[in-house]
Amino acid sequence: MREVDICILGAGPGGATAALHLANAGKSCLLVDRATFPRDKICGDALSGKVVMELRRISADLPGKLAASPAQVPAWGIDFFAPNGRRLSIPFKPTTGGGTDVVGYVAKRLDFDNFLIEEVRRRPEIELLEDVDIVRHERTATGRWHLGTADESVEISARLLLVANGAQSAFARQVAGHALEPAHHCAGLRTYYQGVTGMNAENFIELHFLKDFLPGYLWIFPLPNGQANVGVGMLTEAVSSKKVNLREKLNEMLTTHSALKDRFAGAERLGPVRGFGLPLGSKRRALSGEGYMLLGDAGSLIDPFTGEGISHAMVSGRHAADWAAKALVANDVTPSFLRQYDAAVYRRLGQELRLSHTMQRLLNYPWLFNFVANRATNNPMLAATLSSMFVDLDLRERLRQPSFYLKLLFGGKVR
Ligand SMILES: Cc1cc2nc3c(=O)[nH]c(=O)nc-3n(C[C@H](O)[C@H](O)[C@H](O)COP(=O)(O)OP(=O)(O)OC[C@H]3O[C@@H](n4cnc5c(N)ncnc54)[C@H](O)[C@@H]3O)c2cc1C
């Protein structure tokens, strides 16, 4: 039996970030994962500017290390394709107005998660156990969490448990009572291609809001060596109500859609199309309880409009490390103490998640999307304004207001 103060279950971006912040604060922890790194994770592989900010918070040299890695490509903007096929090109370059100087990247999760794990391996405060599949968790009479593998080869007793074991977390379901709710959950598919033509020279990521996938989108994200991450995400509730076979539909779109078929005609698919769920943060859930905190996907923190979850896992990892350290100092792991962790996470992400939920619901009105896209292609000011949509909360707030659309309709100045 390993006796520790802090055990982190899951070493993805959420768990690894928590472990690194604890190490920075001089606290040791046990970090457990059922995989051996490097390991794959089904994902779009897009790393937003928020990921870069979180890396900097772990250590000032990490953004530079990522930028120097051959495993990534910097993405200098986004190409949105409205349901009517109209393209809205949104550069991130500050000189083109309204953007941000924090660039995003695309890197396979095989590489990015291992990038974080390499930092973990450098830290003596962190004990990393790989290839350890935790299947049991119970609260003991002495107020500790007891975890174990099926063959009982690893048994862990922890005062505090940071649960970062992803979208299929049994702990989140069984202990925290988080059920899969189709209205707050997205179905995702991902595959890799070589040789897709017509990719943007500055590695813009492409979001295609095709009518058949609303609310949701098909993406094409550029990767190093001429590869691309291609996939689709759609609200689980809509997948059922519209009876969409997502796999067949994705294949159909790539082979028959007028904007896509020529680009994929000579491309080679690398490996299978694989599926995984996205627990969305469109509903506020409790993130803590007796002696535990939920991080990242285990806490359902994915942005309901963009599908971004890596940075949110890292944000929650940072706050979980902070409150874990405080809880040990105060010798208090009660739900009322740990609720301060929930408050910290939702102070940072709550407004963003709410606004993104509104944006997601707007996708139920394709005509509105078409209308904004039509106007923006003739209106550089609007295009520039939209360019900060992914980073500027004030803009998202404006997109919620009817006055925004009225100004568009009657030609008022949209700023
Ligand atoms: C199709 C798809 C596309 C996406 N695209 C993007 C994107 O482009 N950009 C973006 O920011 N986000 C994207 N996301 C969301 C993103 O993948 C997640 O939000 C992110 O991985 C959450 O990180 P995490 O650390 O919470 O969990 P994970 O990354 O899922 O890590 C959990 C870890 O826990 C381990 N684990 C699980 N169970 C156990 C167990 N029983 N015992 C021990 N270890 C265990 C796993 O091996 C894993 O290493 C996408 C998701 C999907 C499904």
Coordinates of N, CA, C and O in Angstrom, one line a residue, residues 94-260:
P94 N -1.6 40.2 -35.2 CA -2.1 41.5 -34.7 C -2.1 42.6 -35.7 O -3.0 43.4 -35.6
T95 N -1.2 42.6 -36.7 CA -1.2 43.6 -37.7 C -2.5 43.7 -38.6 O -2.8 44.7 -39.1
T96 N -3.2 42.5 -38.7 CA -4.4 42.5 -39.5 C -5.6 42.9 -38.7 O -6.7 42.8 -39.2
G97 N -5.4 43.3 -37.5 CA -6.5 43.9 -36.7 C -7.3 43.0 -35.9 O -7.7 41.9 -36.4
G98 N -7.5 43.3 -34.7 CA -8.5 42.6 -33.8 C -8.0 41.2 -33.4 O -8.7 40.6 -32.6
G99 N -6.8 40.8 -33.8 CA -6.3 39.5 -33.5 C -5.6 39.5 -32.2 O -5.7 40.3 -31.3
T100 N -4.7 38.5 -32.1 CA -4.0 38.4 -30.9 C -2.5 38.0 -31.2 O -2.3 37.4 -32.3
D101 N -1.6 38.4 -30.4 CA -0.2 38.0 -30.7 C 0.1 36.6 -30.2 O 1.2 36.1 -30.3
V102 N -0.8 36.0 -29.5 CA -0.6 34.6 -29.0 C -1.0 33.7 -30.1 O -2.2 33.6 -30.4
V103 N 0.0 33.0 -30.7 CA -0.3 32.1 -31.8 C -0.8 30.8 -31.2 O -0.5 30.4 -30.1
G104 N -1.6 30.1 -32.0 CA -2.0 28.7 -31.7 C -1.2 27.7 -32.4 O -0.4 28.1 -33.3
Y105 N -1.2 26.5 -32.0 CA -0.5 25.4 -32.7 C -1.4 24.3 -33.0 O -2.4 24.1 -32.4
V106 N -0.9 23.4 -33.8 CA -1.5 22.1 -33.9 C -0.4 21.0 -33.7 O 0.7 21.1 -34.4
A107 N -0.5 20.1 -32.8 CA 0.4 19.1 -32.5 C -0.3 17.8 -32.1 O -1.3 17.9 -31.3
K108 N 0.1 16.7 -32.7 CA -0.6 15.5 -32.3 C -0.5 15.3 -30.8 O 0.5 15.5 -30.2
R109 N -1.6 14.8 -30.2 CA -1.6 14.6 -28.7 C -0.5 13.6 -28.3 O -0.1 13.6 -27.2
L110 N -0.2 12.7 -29.2 CA 0.8 11.7 -28.9 C 2.1 12.5 -28.5 O 2.8 12.1 -27.6
D111 N 2.3 13.6 -29.2 CA 3.5 14.4 -29.0 C 3.3 15.5 -27.9 O 4.2 15.6 -27.0
F112 N 2.2 16.2 -27.9 CA 2.0 17.2 -26.9 C 1.9 16.7 -25.5 O 2.5 17.2 -24.6
D113 N 1.1 15.6 -25.3 CA 1.0 15.1 -24.0 C 2.3 14.6 -23.5 O 2.7 14.7 -22.3
N114 N 3.1 14.0 -24.4 CA 4.4 13.5 -24.0 C 5.4 14.7 -23.7 O 6.2 14.5 -22.8
F115 N 5.2 15.8 -24.4 CA 5.9 17.0 -24.1 C 5.8 17.4 -22.6 O 6.7 17.7 -21.9
L116 N 4.5 17.3 -22.1 CA 4.3 17.7 -20.7 C 4.8 16.6 -19.8 O 5.4 16.9 -18.7
I117 N 4.7 15.3 -20.2 CA 5.2 14.2 -19.4 C 6.7 14.2 -19.3 O 7.3 13.9 -18.3
E118 N 7.4 14.7 -20.3 CA 8.8 14.9 -20.2 C 9.2 15.9 -19.1 O 10.2 15.7 -18.4
E119 N 8.4 16.9 -19.0 CA 8.6 17.9 -17.9 C 8.4 17.2 -16.6 O 9.1 17.4 -15.6
V120 N 7.3 16.4 -16.5 CA 7.0 15.6 -15.3 C 8.2 14.8 -14.9 O 8.5 14.7 -13.7
R121 N 8.7 14.1 -15.9 CA 9.8 13.1 -15.6 C 11.1 13.8 -15.0 O 11.9 13.3 -14.3
R122 N 11.2 15.1 -15.3 CA 12.3 15.9 -14.8 C 12.2 16.3 -13.4 O 13.1 16.8 -12.8
R123 N 11.0 16.2 -12.8 CA 10.7 16.7 -11.5 C 10.7 15.6 -10.4 O 9.9 14.7 -10.4
P124 N 11.7 15.7 -9.5 CA 11.8 14.7 -8.4 C 10.6 14.6 -7.5 O 10.4 13.6 -6.9
E125 N 9.9 15.7 -7.4 CA 8.7 15.8 -6.5 C 7.6 14.9 -7.0 O 6.6 14.5 -6.3
I126 N 7.6 14.5 -8.3 CA 6.5 13.8 -8.9 C 6.9 12.3 -9.1 O 7.9 12.0 -9.8
E127 N 6.1 11.4 -8.6 CA 6.3 10.0 -8.9 C 5.3 9.6 -9.9 O 4.1 9.7 -9.6
L128 N 5.7 9.2 -11.1 CA 4.8 8.9 -12.2 C 4.7 7.3 -12.3 O 5.7 6.7 -12.5
L129 N 3.5 6.8 -12.2 CA 3.3 5.4 -12.4 C 2.5 5.2 -13.6 O 1.4 5.7 -13.8
E130 N 3.1 4.5 -14.6 CA 2.4 4.3 -15.9 C 1.9 2.8 -15.9 O 2.4 2.0 -15.1
D131 N 1.1 2.6 -16.9 CA 0.6 1.2 -17.1 C -0.2 0.7 -15.8 O -0.1 -0.5 -15.5
V132 N -0.8 1.6 -15.1 CA -1.5 1.3 -13.9 C -3.0 1.7 -14.1 O -3.3 2.9 -14.1
D133 N -3.8 0.7 -14.3 CA -5.3 1.0 -14.6 C -6.0 0.9 -13.3 O -6.2 -0.2 -12.7
I134 N -6.5 2.0 -12.8 CA -7.2 2.0 -11.5 C -8.7 1.6 -11.8 O -9.4 2.3 -12.5
V135 N -9.1 0.6 -11.1 CA -10.5 0.1 -11.4 C -11.3 0.2 -10.1 O -12.5 0.0 -10.1
R136 N -10.7 0.4 -8.9 CA -11.4 0.5 -7.7 C -11.1 1.8 -7.0 O -9.9 2.3 -7.0
H137 N -12.1 2.5 -6.4 CA -11.9 3.6 -5.6 C -12.9 3.6 -4.5 O -14.1 3.5 -4.7
E138 N -12.4 3.6 -3.2 CA -13.4 3.7 -2.2 C -12.9 4.6 -1.0 O -11.7 4.8 -0.9
R139 N -13.9 5.2 -0.4 CA -13.6 6.1 0.8 C -13.5 5.3 2.0 O -14.4 4.5 2.3
T140 N -12.4 5.4 2.8 CA -12.2 4.5 3.9 C -12.8 5.3 5.2 O -13.0 6.5 5.2
A141 N -12.9 4.5 6.2 CA -13.5 5.0 7.5 C -12.5 6.1 8.1 O -12.9 7.0 8.8
T142 N -11.2 6.0 7.7 CA -10.2 7.0 8.2 C -10.2 8.3 7.4 O -9.3 9.1 7.5
G143 N -11.1 8.4 6.4 CA -11.2 9.6 5.6 C -10.1 9.7 4.6 O -9.6 10.8 4.3
R144 N -9.8 8.6 3.9 CA -8.8 8.6 2.8 C -9.4 7.9 1.6 O -10.4 7.2 1.8
W145 N -8.8 8.2 0.5 CA -9.2 7.5 -0.7 C -8.3 6.3 -1.0 O -7.1 6.4 -0.9
H146 N -8.9 5.1 -1.2 CA -8.2 3.9 -1.4 C -8.4 3.5 -2.9 O -9.6 3.3 -3.3
L147 N -7.4 3.4 -3.7 CA -7.5 3.1 -5.1 C -6.7 1.8 -5.4 O -5.7 1.5 -4.7
G148 N -7.2 1.0 -6.4 CA -6.5 -0.2 -6.7 C -6.7 -0.7 -8.1 O -7.6 -0.3 -8.8
T149 N -5.8 -1.5 -8.5 CA -5.9 -2.2 -9.9 C -6.6 -3.5 -9.7 O -6.8 -4.0 -8.6
A150 N -7.0 -4.1 -10.8 CA -7.8 -5.3 -10.8 C -7.0 -6.4 -10.1 O -7.6 -7.2 -9.4
D151 N -5.7 -6.5 -10.5 CA -4.9 -7.6 -9.9 C -4.3 -7.3 -8.6 O -3.5 -8.1 -8.1
E152 N -4.7 -6.2 -8.0 CA -4.2 -5.7 -6.7 C -2.7 -5.5 -6.6 O -2.1 -5.5 -5.6
S153 N -2.0 -5.4 -7.8 CA -0.6 -5.2 -7.8 C -0.2 -3.8 -7.3 O 0.9 -3.5 -6.8
V154 N -1.2 -2.8 -7.5 CA -0.9 -1.4 -7.0 C -2.1 -1.1 -6.2 O -3.3 -1.1 -6.6
E155 N -1.8 -0.7 -4.9 CA -2.9 -0.2 -4.0 C -2.4 1.1 -3.5 O -1.2 1.3 -3.0
I156 N -3.3 2.1 -3.5 CA -2.9 3.5 -3.1 C -3.8 4.0 -2.1 O -5.0 3.9 -2.2
S157 N -3.3 4.7 -1.0 CA -4.1 5.3 -0.1 C -3.7 6.8 -0.1 O -2.6 7.2 0.1
A158 N -4.7 7.7 -0.4 CA -4.4 9.1 -0.6 C -5.3 10.0 0.3 O -6.5 9.7 0.4
R159 N -4.7 11.0 0.8 CA -5.6 12.0 1.6 C -6.4 12.8 0.7 O -7.6 13.0 0.9
L160 N -5.8 13.2 -0.5 CA -6.6 14.0 -1.5 C -6.4 13.4 -2.8 O -5.3 13.0 -3.2
L161 N -7.5 13.3 -3.5 CA -7.5 12.7 -4.9 C -7.9 13.7 -5.9 O -8.9 14.4 -5.8
L162 N -7.0 13.9 -6.9 CA -7.3 14.8 -8.0 C -7.6 13.9 -9.2 O -6.8 13.2 -9.7
V163 N -8.9 14.0 -9.6 CA -9.4 13.0 -10.6 C -9.3 13.7 -12.0 O -10.1 14.6 -12.3
A164 N -8.4 13.2 -12.8 CA -8.1 13.8 -14.1 C -8.1 12.7 -15.2 O -7.3 12.7 -16.1
N165 N -9.0 11.7 -15.0 CA -8.9 10.6 -15.9 C -9.9 10.6 -17.1 O -10.3 9.6 -17.6
G166 N -10.2 11.8 -17.5 CA -10.8 12.0 -18.8 C -12.3 11.8 -18.9 O -13.1 11.7 -17.9
A167 N -12.8 11.8 -20.1 CA -14.2 11.9 -20.4 C -15.0 10.6 -20.0 O -16.2 10.7 -19.8
Q168 N -14.3 9.5 -19.8 CA -15.0 8.3 -19.4 C -14.7 8.0 -17.9 O -14.8 6.8 -17.5
S169 N -14.4 9.0 -17.1 CA -14.1 8.8 -15.7 C -15.2 8.0 -15.0 O -16.3 8.6 -14.8
A170 N -14.9 6.8 -14.5 CA -15.9 6.1 -13.7 C -16.1 6.8 -12.3 O -17.2 6.8 -11.8
F171 N -15.0 7.5 -11.8 CA -15.1 8.2 -10.6 C -16.1 9.3 -10.7 O -17.0 9.5 -9.9
A172 N -16.0 10.1 -11.8 CA -17.0 11.2 -12.0 C -18.4 10.7 -12.1 O -19.3 11.4 -11.6
R173 N -18.6 9.6 -12.7 CA -19.9 9.0 -12.8 C -20.4 8.4 -11.5 O -21.5 8.8 -11.0
Q174 N -19.6 7.6 -10.9 CA -20.1 6.9 -9.7 C -20.1 7.7 -8.4 O -20.9 7.5 -7.6
V175 N -19.0 8.5 -8.2 CA -18.9 9.2 -7.0 C -19.5 10.6 -7.1 O -20.3 11.0 -6.2
A176 N -19.1 11.3 -8.1 CA -19.6 12.7 -8.2 C -21.0 12.7 -8.9 O -21.7 13.8 -8.9
G177 N -21.5 11.6 -9.4 CA -22.8 11.6 -10.0 C -23.0 12.3 -11.3 O -24.1 12.7 -11.6
H178 N -21.9 12.5 -12.1 CA -22.1 13.1 -13.4 C -22.5 12.1 -14.4 O -21.7 11.3 -14.9
A179 N -23.7 12.2 -14.8 CA -24.2 11.3 -15.9 C -24.0 11.9 -17.2 O -23.8 13.2 -17.3
L180 N -23.9 11.1 -18.3 CA -23.7 11.6 -19.6 C -25.1 12.2 -20.0 O -26.1 11.5 -20.1
E181 N -25.1 13.5 -20.3 CA -26.4 14.1 -20.7 C -26.2 14.6 -22.2 O -25.4 15.4 -22.5
P182 N -27.0 13.9 -23.1 CA -26.9 14.2 -24.5 C -26.9 15.7 -24.9 O -26.4 16.1 -25.9
A183 N -27.6 16.5 -24.1 CA -27.7 17.9 -24.4 C -26.4 18.7 -24.1 O -26.2 19.8 -24.4
H184 N -25.6 18.0 -23.3 CA -24.3 18.6 -22.8 C -23.2 17.7 -23.1 O -22.2 17.6 -22.3
H185 N -23.2 17.1 -24.2 CA -22.2 16.1 -24.6 C -22.1 16.1 -26.1 O -23.1 16.2 -26.8
C186 N -20.9 15.9 -26.6 CA -20.7 16.0 -28.0 C -20.0 14.6 -28.5 O -19.2 14.1 -27.8
A187 N -20.4 14.1 -29.6 CA -19.8 12.9 -30.2 C -18.7 13.4 -31.2 O -19.0 14.3 -32.0
G188 N -17.5 12.8 -31.1 CA -16.4 13.2 -31.9 C -15.8 12.1 -32.7 O -15.8 10.9 -32.2
L189 N -15.3 12.3 -33.9 CA -14.6 11.3 -34.7 C -13.3 12.0 -35.2 O -13.3 13.2 -35.5
R190 N -12.3 11.2 -35.2 CA -11.0 11.8 -35.7 C -10.2 10.8 -36.5 O -10.2 9.6 -36.2
T191 N -9.6 11.3 -37.6 CA -8.6 10.5 -38.3 C -7.5 11.3 -38.8 O -7.5 12.6 -38.7
Y192 N -6.4 10.7 -39.4 CA -5.3 11.5 -39.9 C -5.2 11.2 -41.4 O -5.5 10.1 -41.9
Y193 N -4.9 12.3 -42.2 CA -4.7 12.1 -43.6 C -3.3 12.6 -44.0 O -2.7 13.5 -43.3
Q194 N -2.8 12.1 -45.2 CA -1.6 12.7 -45.8 C -2.0 13.2 -47.1 O -2.8 12.5 -47.9
G195 N -1.6 14.4 -47.5 CA -1.7 14.9 -48.9 C -3.1 15.5 -49.2 O -3.5 15.5 -50.3
V196 N -3.8 16.1 -48.2 CA -5.0 16.9 -48.5 C -4.5 18.1 -49.2 O -3.6 18.8 -48.7
T197 N -5.1 18.5 -50.3 CA -4.7 19.7 -51.0 C -5.5 20.9 -50.6 O -6.4 20.8 -49.8
G198 N -5.0 22.1 -51.0 CA -5.7 23.3 -50.7 C -5.5 23.8 -49.3 O -6.3 24.6 -48.8
M199 N -4.5 23.3 -48.6 CA -4.3 23.7 -47.2 C -3.7 25.2 -47.2 O -3.0 25.5 -48.1
N200 N -4.1 26.0 -46.2 CA -3.7 27.3 -46.1 C -2.1 27.4 -45.9 O -1.6 26.6 -45.1
A201 N -1.5 28.3 -46.6 CA 0.0 28.4 -46.5 C 0.4 28.8 -45.1 O 1.6 28.5 -44.7
E202 N -0.4 29.5 -44.4 CA 0.0 29.9 -43.0 C -0.7 29.0 -41.9 O -0.9 29.4 -40.8
N203 N -1.1 27.8 -42.4 CA -1.6 26.8 -41.5 C -2.9 27.2 -40.7 O -3.1 26.9 -39.6
F204 N -3.7 28.0 -41.4 CA -5.0 28.3 -40.8 C -5.8 27.0 -40.5 O -5.7 26.0 -41.3
I205 N -6.4 26.9 -39.4 CA -7.2 25.7 -39.1 C -8.6 26.0 -39.8 O -9.0 27.1 -39.9
E206 N -9.2 24.9 -40.2 CA -10.5 25.0 -41.0 C -11.6 24.4 -40.2 O -11.6 23.3 -39.8
L207 N -12.7 25.2 -40.0 CA -13.9 24.7 -39.4 C -15.0 24.8 -40.4 O -15.3 26.0 -40.9
H208 N -15.6 23.7 -40.8 CA -16.6 23.7 -41.8 C -18.0 23.4 -41.1 O -18.2 22.3 -40.6
F209 N -18.8 24.5 -41.0 CA -20.1 24.3 -40.4 C -21.1 23.8 -41.4 O -22.0 24.6 -41.8
L210 N -21.0 22.6 -41.7 CA -21.9 22.0 -42.7 C -23.3 21.7 -42.1 O -23.3 21.3 -40.9
K211 N -24.3 22.0 -42.9 CA -25.7 21.9 -42.4 C -25.9 20.5 -41.7 O -26.6 20.5 -40.6
D212 N -25.4 19.5 -42.3 CA -25.7 18.1 -41.7 C -25.1 17.9 -40.4 O -25.5 17.0 -39.7
F213 N -24.1 18.7 -40.0 CA -23.4 18.5 -38.7 C -23.8 19.5 -37.6 O -23.2 19.5 -36.6
L214 N -24.8 20.3 -37.9 CA -25.1 21.4 -36.9 C -26.0 20.8 -35.8 O -26.9 20.0 -36.1
P215 N -25.8 21.2 -34.5 CA -24.7 22.1 -34.1 C -23.5 21.2 -33.9 O -23.4 20.3 -33.1
G216 N -22.4 21.7 -34.6 CA -21.2 21.0 -34.6 C -20.4 21.4 -35.9 O -21.0 22.2 -36.7
Y217 N -19.3 20.8 -36.1 CA -18.6 21.1 -37.4 C -17.6 20.0 -37.8 O -17.2 19.2 -36.9
L218 N -17.2 20.1 -39.0 CA -16.2 19.2 -39.5 C -14.9 20.1 -39.5 O -14.9 21.2 -39.9
W219 N -13.8 19.5 -39.1 CA -12.5 20.3 -39.1 C -11.4 19.6 -40.0 O -11.4 18.4 -40.2
I220 N -10.5 20.5 -40.4 CA -9.3 20.0 -41.1 C -8.2 20.9 -40.5 O -8.2 22.1 -40.6
F221 N -7.3 20.2 -39.7 CA -6.2 21.0 -39.0 C -4.9 20.5 -39.6 O -4.6 19.3 -39.6
P222 N -4.0 21.4 -40.0 CA -2.8 21.0 -40.6 C -1.8 20.5 -39.5 O -1.8 21.0 -38.4
L223 N -1.0 19.6 -39.9 CA 0.0 19.0 -39.0 C 1.4 19.0 -39.7 O 1.5 19.2 -41.0
P224 N 2.5 18.8 -39.0 CA 3.8 18.7 -39.7 C 3.8 17.6 -40.7 O 3.0 16.6 -40.7
N225 N 4.7 17.7 -41.7 CA 5.0 16.6 -42.7 C 3.8 16.4 -43.6 O 3.6 15.2 -44.0
G226 N 3.1 17.4 -43.9 CA 2.0 17.3 -44.9 C 0.8 16.5 -44.4 O 0.0 16.1 -45.2
Q227 N 0.7 16.2 -43.1 CA -0.4 15.5 -42.6 C -1.5 16.5 -42.1 O -1.3 17.7 -42.0
A228 N -2.7 15.9 -41.9 CA -3.8 16.7 -41.4 C -4.7 15.9 -40.5 O -4.8 14.7 -40.7
N229 N -5.1 16.6 -39.4 CA -6.1 15.9 -38.5 C -7.5 16.3 -39.1 O -7.8 17.5 -39.3
V230 N -8.3 15.3 -39.4 CA -9.6 15.5 -39.9 C -10.7 14.9 -39.1 O -10.5 13.7 -38.7
G231 N -11.7 15.6 -38.7 CA -12.7 15.0 -37.9 C -14.0 15.8 -37.8 O -14.2 16.8 -38.5
V232 N -14.9 15.3 -37.0 CA -16.2 16.0 -36.9 C -16.7 15.8 -35.5 O -16.4 14.8 -34.8
G233 N -17.3 16.9 -35.0 CA -18.0 16.8 -33.7 C -19.4 17.3 -33.8 O -19.6 18.3 -34.5
M234 N -20.3 16.7 -33.1 CA -21.7 17.1 -33.2 C -22.4 16.8 -31.9 O -22.1 15.7 -31.2
L235 N -23.3 17.7 -31.5 CA -24.0 17.5 -30.2 C -24.7 16.1 -30.2 O -25.4 15.8 -31.1
T236 N -24.4 15.4 -29.1 CA -24.9 14.0 -29.0 C -26.5 13.9 -29.2 O -27.0 13.1 -29.8
E237 N -27.1 14.9 -28.6 CA -28.6 15.0 -28.7 C -29.0 15.1 -30.1 O -30.0 14.5 -30.5
A238 N -28.3 15.9 -30.9 CA -28.7 16.1 -32.3 C -28.3 14.9 -33.1 O -29.1 14.6 -34.1
V239 N -27.3 14.2 -32.8 CA -26.9 13.0 -33.5 C -28.1 12.0 -33.4 O -28.5 11.3 -34.4
S240 N -28.7 11.9 -32.2 CA -29.8 10.9 -32.0 C -31.0 11.4 -32.7 O -31.7 10.7 -33.4
S241 N -31.4 12.7 -32.4 CA -32.7 13.2 -32.9 C -32.7 13.3 -34.5 O -33.7 13.0 -35.1
K242 N -31.5 13.5 -35.1 CA -31.5 13.6 -36.5 C -31.1 12.2 -37.1 O -30.9 12.1 -38.3
K243 N -30.8 11.3 -36.2 CA -30.5 9.9 -36.6 C -29.3 9.9 -37.6 O -29.3 9.3 -38.7
V244 N -28.2 10.6 -37.2 CA -27.1 10.7 -38.1 C -26.1 9.6 -37.8 O -25.8 9.4 -36.6
N245 N -25.6 8.9 -38.8 CA -24.5 8.0 -38.7 C -23.3 8.8 -39.0 O -22.9 9.0 -40.1
L246 N -22.6 9.2 -37.9 CA -21.6 10.2 -38.0 C -20.4 9.7 -38.9 O -19.9 10.5 -39.7
R247 N -20.1 8.4 -38.8 CA -19.0 7.9 -39.5 C -19.3 7.9 -41.0 O -18.5 8.3 -41.9
E248 N -20.5 7.4 -41.4 CA -20.9 7.4 -42.8 C -21.0 8.8 -43.4 O -20.6 9.1 -44.5
K249 N -21.5 9.7 -42.5 CA -21.7 11.1 -43.0 C -20.4 11.8 -43.3 O -20.2 12.5 -44.2
L250 N -19.4 11.5 -42.4 CA -18.1 12.1 -42.5 C -17.5 11.6 -43.9 O -17.0 12.4 -44.7
N251 N -17.6 10.3 -44.1 CA -17.0 9.7 -45.3 C -17.7 10.3 -46.5 O -17.1 10.7 -47.5
E252 N -19.1 10.4 -46.4 CA -19.9 11.0 -47.5 C -19.4 12.4 -47.8 O -19.2 12.8 -49.0
M253 N -19.2 13.2 -46.8 CA -18.9 14.6 -47.0 C -17.5 14.7 -47.7 O -17.3 15.5 -48.6
L254 N -16.6 13.9 -47.2 CA -15.2 14.0 -47.8 C -15.1 13.5 -49.2 O -14.2 13.9 -49.9
T255 N -16.1 12.7 -49.6 CA -16.0 12.1 -51.0 C -17.0 12.8 -51.9 O -16.8 12.7 -53.1
T256 N -18.0 13.5 -51.4 CA -19.0 14.1 -52.3 C -19.2 15.6 -52.2 O -19.7 16.2 -53.1
H257 N -18.8 16.2 -51.0 CA -19.1 17.6 -50.9 C -18.3 18.4 -51.8 O -17.1 18.2 -52.0
S258 N -19.0 19.4 -52.5 CA -18.3 20.1 -53.6 C -17.0 20.9 -53.1 O -16.1 21.0 -53.8
A259 N -17.0 21.3 -51.8 CA -15.8 22.0 -51.3 C -14.7 21.1 -50.9 O -13.6 21.6 -50.6
L260 N -15.0 19.8 -50.7 CA -14.1 18.9 -50.1 C -13.6 17.8 -51.0 O -12.4 17.4 -50.9

